[in-house]
Short mmCIF file of C-alpha atoms in Angstrom, two decimals:
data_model
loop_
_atom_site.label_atom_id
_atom_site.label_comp_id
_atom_site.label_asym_id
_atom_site.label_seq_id
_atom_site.Cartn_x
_atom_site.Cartn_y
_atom_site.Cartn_z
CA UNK A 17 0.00 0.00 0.00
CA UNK A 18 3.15 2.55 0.93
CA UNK A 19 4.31 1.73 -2.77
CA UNK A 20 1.16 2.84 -4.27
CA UNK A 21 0.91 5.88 -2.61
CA UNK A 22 4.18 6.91 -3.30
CA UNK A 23 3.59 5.90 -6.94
CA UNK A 24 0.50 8.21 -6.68
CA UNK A 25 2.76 11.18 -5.15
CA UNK A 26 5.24 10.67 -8.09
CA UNK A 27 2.82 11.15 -10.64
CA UNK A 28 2.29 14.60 -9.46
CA UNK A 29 5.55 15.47 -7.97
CA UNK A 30 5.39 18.42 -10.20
CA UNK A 31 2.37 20.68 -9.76
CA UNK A 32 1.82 24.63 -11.28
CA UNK A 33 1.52 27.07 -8.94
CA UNK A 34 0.50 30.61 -9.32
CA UNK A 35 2.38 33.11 -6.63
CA UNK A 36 -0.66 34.87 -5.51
CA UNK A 37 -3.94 35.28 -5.84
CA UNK A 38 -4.21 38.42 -7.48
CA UNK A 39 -1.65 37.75 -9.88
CA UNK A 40 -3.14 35.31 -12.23
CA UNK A 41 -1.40 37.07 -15.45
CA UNK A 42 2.29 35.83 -14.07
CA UNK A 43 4.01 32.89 -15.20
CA UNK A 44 3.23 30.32 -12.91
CA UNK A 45 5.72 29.03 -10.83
CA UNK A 46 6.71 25.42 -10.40
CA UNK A 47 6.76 23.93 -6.93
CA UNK A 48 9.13 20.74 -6.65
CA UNK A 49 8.42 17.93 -4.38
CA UNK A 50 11.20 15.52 -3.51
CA UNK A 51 10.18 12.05 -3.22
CA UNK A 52 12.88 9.79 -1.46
CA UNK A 53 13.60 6.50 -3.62
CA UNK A 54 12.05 3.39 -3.10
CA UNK A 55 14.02 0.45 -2.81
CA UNK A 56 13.89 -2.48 -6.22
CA UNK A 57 10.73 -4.51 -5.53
CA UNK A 58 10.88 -7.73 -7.57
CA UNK A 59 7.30 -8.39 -8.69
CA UNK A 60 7.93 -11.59 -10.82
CA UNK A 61 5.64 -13.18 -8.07
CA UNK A 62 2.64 -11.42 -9.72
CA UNK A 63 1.70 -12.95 -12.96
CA UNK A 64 0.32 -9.43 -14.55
CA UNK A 65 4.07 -8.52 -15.13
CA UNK A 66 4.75 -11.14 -17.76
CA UNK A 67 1.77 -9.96 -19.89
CA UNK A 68 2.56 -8.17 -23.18
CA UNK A 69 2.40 -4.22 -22.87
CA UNK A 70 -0.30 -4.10 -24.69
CA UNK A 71 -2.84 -6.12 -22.33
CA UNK A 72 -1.23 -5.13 -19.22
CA UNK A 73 -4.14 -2.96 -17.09
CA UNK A 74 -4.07 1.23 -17.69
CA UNK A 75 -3.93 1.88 -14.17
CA UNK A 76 -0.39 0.44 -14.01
CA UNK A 77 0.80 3.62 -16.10
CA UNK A 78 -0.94 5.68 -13.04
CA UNK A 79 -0.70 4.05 -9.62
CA UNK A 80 2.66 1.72 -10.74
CA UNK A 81 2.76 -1.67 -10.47
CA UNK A 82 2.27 -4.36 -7.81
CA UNK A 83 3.65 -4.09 -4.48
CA UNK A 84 5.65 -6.84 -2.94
CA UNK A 85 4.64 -10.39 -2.50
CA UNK A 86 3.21 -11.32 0.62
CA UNK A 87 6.26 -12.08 3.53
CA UNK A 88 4.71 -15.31 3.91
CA UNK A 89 2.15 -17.50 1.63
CA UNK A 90 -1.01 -18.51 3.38
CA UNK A 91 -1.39 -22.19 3.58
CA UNK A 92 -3.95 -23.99 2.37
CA UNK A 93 -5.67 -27.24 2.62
CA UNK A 94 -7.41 -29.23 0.25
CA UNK A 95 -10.62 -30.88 1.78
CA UNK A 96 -11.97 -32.60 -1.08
CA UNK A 97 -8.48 -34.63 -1.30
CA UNK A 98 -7.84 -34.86 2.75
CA UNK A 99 -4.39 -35.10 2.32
CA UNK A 100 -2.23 -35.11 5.46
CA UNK A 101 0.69 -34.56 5.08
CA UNK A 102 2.67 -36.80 7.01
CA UNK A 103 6.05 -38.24 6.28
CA UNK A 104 5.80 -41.78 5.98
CA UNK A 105 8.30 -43.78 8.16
CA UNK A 106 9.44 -47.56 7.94
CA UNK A 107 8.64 -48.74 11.45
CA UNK A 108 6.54 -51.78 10.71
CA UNK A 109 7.18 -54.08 13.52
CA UNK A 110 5.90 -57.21 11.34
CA UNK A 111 7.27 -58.83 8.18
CA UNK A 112 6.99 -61.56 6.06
CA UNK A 113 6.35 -65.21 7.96
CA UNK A 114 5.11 -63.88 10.80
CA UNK A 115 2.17 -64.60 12.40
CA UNK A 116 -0.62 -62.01 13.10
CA UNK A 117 -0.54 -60.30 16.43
CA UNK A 118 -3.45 -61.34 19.27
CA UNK A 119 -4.56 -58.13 19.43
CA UNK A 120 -8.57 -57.30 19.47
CA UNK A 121 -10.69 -55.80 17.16
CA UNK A 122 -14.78 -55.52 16.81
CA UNK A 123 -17.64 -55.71 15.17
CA UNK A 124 -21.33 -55.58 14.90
CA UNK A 125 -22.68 -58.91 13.80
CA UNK A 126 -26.36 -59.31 11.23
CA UNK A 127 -28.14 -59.27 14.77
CA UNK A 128 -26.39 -56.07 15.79
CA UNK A 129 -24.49 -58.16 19.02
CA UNK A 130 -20.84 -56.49 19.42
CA UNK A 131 -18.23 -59.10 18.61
CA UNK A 132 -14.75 -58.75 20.33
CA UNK A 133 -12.00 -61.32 18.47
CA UNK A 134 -8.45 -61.72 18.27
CA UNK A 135 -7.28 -60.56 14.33
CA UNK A 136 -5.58 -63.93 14.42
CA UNK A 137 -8.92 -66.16 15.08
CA UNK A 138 -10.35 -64.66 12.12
CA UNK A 139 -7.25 -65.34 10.11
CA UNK A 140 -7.19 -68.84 10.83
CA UNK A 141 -7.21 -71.31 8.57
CA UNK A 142 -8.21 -68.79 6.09
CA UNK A 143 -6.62 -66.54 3.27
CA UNK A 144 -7.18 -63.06 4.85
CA UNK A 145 -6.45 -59.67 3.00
CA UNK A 146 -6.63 -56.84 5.78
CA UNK A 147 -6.60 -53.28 4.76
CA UNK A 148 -6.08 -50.73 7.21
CA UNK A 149 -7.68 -47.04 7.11
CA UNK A 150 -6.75 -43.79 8.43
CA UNK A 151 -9.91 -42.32 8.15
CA UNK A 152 -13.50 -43.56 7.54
CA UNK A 153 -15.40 -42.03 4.64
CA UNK A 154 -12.43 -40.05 3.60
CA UNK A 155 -12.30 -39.95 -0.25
CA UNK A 156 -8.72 -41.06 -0.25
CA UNK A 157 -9.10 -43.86 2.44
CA UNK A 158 -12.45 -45.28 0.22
CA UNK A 159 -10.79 -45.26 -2.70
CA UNK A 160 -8.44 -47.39 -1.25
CA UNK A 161 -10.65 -49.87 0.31
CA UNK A 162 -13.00 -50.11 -2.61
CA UNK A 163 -9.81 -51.58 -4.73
CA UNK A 164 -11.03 -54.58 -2.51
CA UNK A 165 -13.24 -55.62 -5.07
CA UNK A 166 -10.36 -56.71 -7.16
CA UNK A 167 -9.37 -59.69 -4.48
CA UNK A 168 -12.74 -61.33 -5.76
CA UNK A 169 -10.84 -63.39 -8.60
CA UNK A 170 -7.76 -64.06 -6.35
CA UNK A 171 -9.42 -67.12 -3.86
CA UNK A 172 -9.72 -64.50 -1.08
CA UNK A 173 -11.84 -65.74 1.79
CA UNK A 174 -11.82 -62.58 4.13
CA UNK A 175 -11.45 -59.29 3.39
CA UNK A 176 -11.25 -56.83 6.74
CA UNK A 177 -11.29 -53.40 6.61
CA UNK A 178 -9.64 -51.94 9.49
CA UNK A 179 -9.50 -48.33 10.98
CA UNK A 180 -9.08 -46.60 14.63
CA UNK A 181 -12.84 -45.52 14.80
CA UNK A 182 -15.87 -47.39 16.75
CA UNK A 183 -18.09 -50.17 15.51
CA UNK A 184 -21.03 -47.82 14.21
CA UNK A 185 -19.05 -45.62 12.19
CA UNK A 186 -16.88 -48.77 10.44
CA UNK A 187 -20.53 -50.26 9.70
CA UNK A 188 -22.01 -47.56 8.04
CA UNK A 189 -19.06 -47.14 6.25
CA UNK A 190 -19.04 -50.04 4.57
CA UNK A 191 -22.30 -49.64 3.77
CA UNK A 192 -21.94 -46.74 1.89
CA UNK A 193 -19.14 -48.43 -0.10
CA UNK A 194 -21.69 -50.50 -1.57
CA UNK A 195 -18.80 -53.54 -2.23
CA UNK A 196 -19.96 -56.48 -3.67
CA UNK A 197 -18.22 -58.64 -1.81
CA UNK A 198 -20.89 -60.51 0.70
CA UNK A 199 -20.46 -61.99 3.58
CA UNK A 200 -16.41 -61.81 2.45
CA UNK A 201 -16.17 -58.22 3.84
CA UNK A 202 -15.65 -57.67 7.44
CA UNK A 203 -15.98 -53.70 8.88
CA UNK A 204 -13.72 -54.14 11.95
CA UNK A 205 -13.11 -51.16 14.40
CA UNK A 206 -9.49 -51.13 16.22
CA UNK A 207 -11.03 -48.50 18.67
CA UNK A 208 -7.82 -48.31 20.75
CA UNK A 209 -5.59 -48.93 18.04
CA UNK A 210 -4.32 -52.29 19.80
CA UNK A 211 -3.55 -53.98 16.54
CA UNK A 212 -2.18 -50.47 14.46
CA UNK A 213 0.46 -50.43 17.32
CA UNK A 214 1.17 -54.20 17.65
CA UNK A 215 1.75 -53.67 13.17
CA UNK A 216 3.64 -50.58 14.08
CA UNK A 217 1.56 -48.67 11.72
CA UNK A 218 0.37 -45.82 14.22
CA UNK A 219 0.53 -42.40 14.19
CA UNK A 220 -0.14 -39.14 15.75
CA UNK A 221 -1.74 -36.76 13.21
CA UNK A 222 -2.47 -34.20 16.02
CA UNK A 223 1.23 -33.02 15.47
CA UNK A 224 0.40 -32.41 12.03
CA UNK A 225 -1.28 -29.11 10.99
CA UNK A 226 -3.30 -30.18 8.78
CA UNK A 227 -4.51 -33.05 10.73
CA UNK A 228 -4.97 -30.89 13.49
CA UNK A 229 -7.42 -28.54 11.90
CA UNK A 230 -9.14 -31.84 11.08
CA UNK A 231 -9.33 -32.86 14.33
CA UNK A 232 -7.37 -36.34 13.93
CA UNK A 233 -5.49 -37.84 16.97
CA UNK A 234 -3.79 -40.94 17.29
CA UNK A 235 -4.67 -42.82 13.50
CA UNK A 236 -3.47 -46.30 11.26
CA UNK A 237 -1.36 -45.23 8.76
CA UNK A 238 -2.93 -47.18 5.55
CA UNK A 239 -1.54 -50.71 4.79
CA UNK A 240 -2.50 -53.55 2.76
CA UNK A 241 -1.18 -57.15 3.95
CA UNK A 242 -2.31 -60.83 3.09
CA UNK A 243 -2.26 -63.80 5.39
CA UNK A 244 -2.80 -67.54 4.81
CA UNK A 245 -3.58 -69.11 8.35
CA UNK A 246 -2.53 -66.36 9.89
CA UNK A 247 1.02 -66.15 8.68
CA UNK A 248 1.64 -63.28 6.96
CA UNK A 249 2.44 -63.71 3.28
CA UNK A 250 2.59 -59.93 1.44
CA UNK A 251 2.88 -56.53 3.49
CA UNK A 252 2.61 -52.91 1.99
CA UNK A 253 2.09 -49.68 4.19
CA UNK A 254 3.41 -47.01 6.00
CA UNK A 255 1.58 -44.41 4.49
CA UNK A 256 -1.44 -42.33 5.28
#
């Protein structure tokens, strides 16, 4: 703003002025007004510079051109993409041949009864693809889980979607996915993220900003693994 108005004084640093009143038949005088420079501003942040001349706006020629760019850029956050952005670390605490941890996780059962069982129960004697969430109903995290589908053709007998978030909200979910899996599709809550720790695929999103101004605490990182009676045979994750 200081620019501009300087620019503005510039333009009519030179002014006629007649020495009195009464004599309007003089020559009139010029007054000169001293304008201390400005220092260089680089405005190659502002795209209007780099038009041609001739479609640049007339008011540049009047009130000069853009000030400086902003000290500091105001972040922003895309909402439709829910992207945190997290860095993604290697800390898996499982690997290929081992067994699935003990740890809990629930579900609400065709009767609505709450149903509290080890992971590795329902992996047993069975060809399991779990896919852990971050965040249920998040475009990103459905996405993901609706790839599911494409275990149909590969012998898979369970297929367990898994995030930190309570029973209701992992049931609805899945019924908004609409999969056409069956019975094959399991909508498992890890409340108190029992089984992302004992993977070693937790995180803290709180300490992001982003995740933060979403409200997200302590999350799953998103994973994909298989398991054939409970011994784990392929393992991706460590990302959000």
């Amino acid at each position: 703003m200081a620019v501009s108005v300087n620019n503005i004084a510039a333009a009519f640093c030179t002014v006629p002025v007649s020495s009195s009143s009464s004599s309007s038949s003089l020559n009139p005088k010029t007054l000169a007004v001293s304008v201390s420079p400005q220092p260089h501003i680089s405005v190659s942040w502002n795209l209007h510079t780099s038009l041609p001349r001739s479609r640049r706006s007339s008011f540049i020629n009047i009130y000069g051109g853009p000030g400086p760019a902003p000290l500091q850029a105001i972040p922003r956050f895309n909402c439709n993409r829910h992207q945190i952005r997290e860095k993604p670390t290697r800390s898996m605490s499982i690997s290929i041949g081992d067994k699935l941890p003990n740890a809990k996780v629930s579900y609400l059962d065709r009767k609505n009864r709450l149903r509290s069982v080890p992971i590795s129960a329902i992996a047993k004697g069975k060809k399991i693809v779990v896919l852990g969430a971050s965040v249920p109903f998040a475009p990103k995290c459905s996405q993901f889980i609706e790839r599911a589908e494409e275990t149909k053709s590969k012998n898979v007998d369970i297929v367990a979607c898994v995030a930190m978030s309570d029973v209701f909200v992992m049931r609805a979910w899945g019924e908004h996915l609409r999969l056409s899996l069956g019975d094959k599709l399991m909508m498992l809550s890890d409340g108190h993220g029992e089984l992302s720790r004992a993977l070693g695929l937790s995180v803290d999103f709180s300490k992001s900003s982003d995740g933060a101004s979403l409200g997200l605490g302590n999350r799953s990182r998103r994973y994909c693994l298989v398991a054939l009676n409970g011994v784990l045979r392929s393992v991706r994750g460590g990302r959000f």
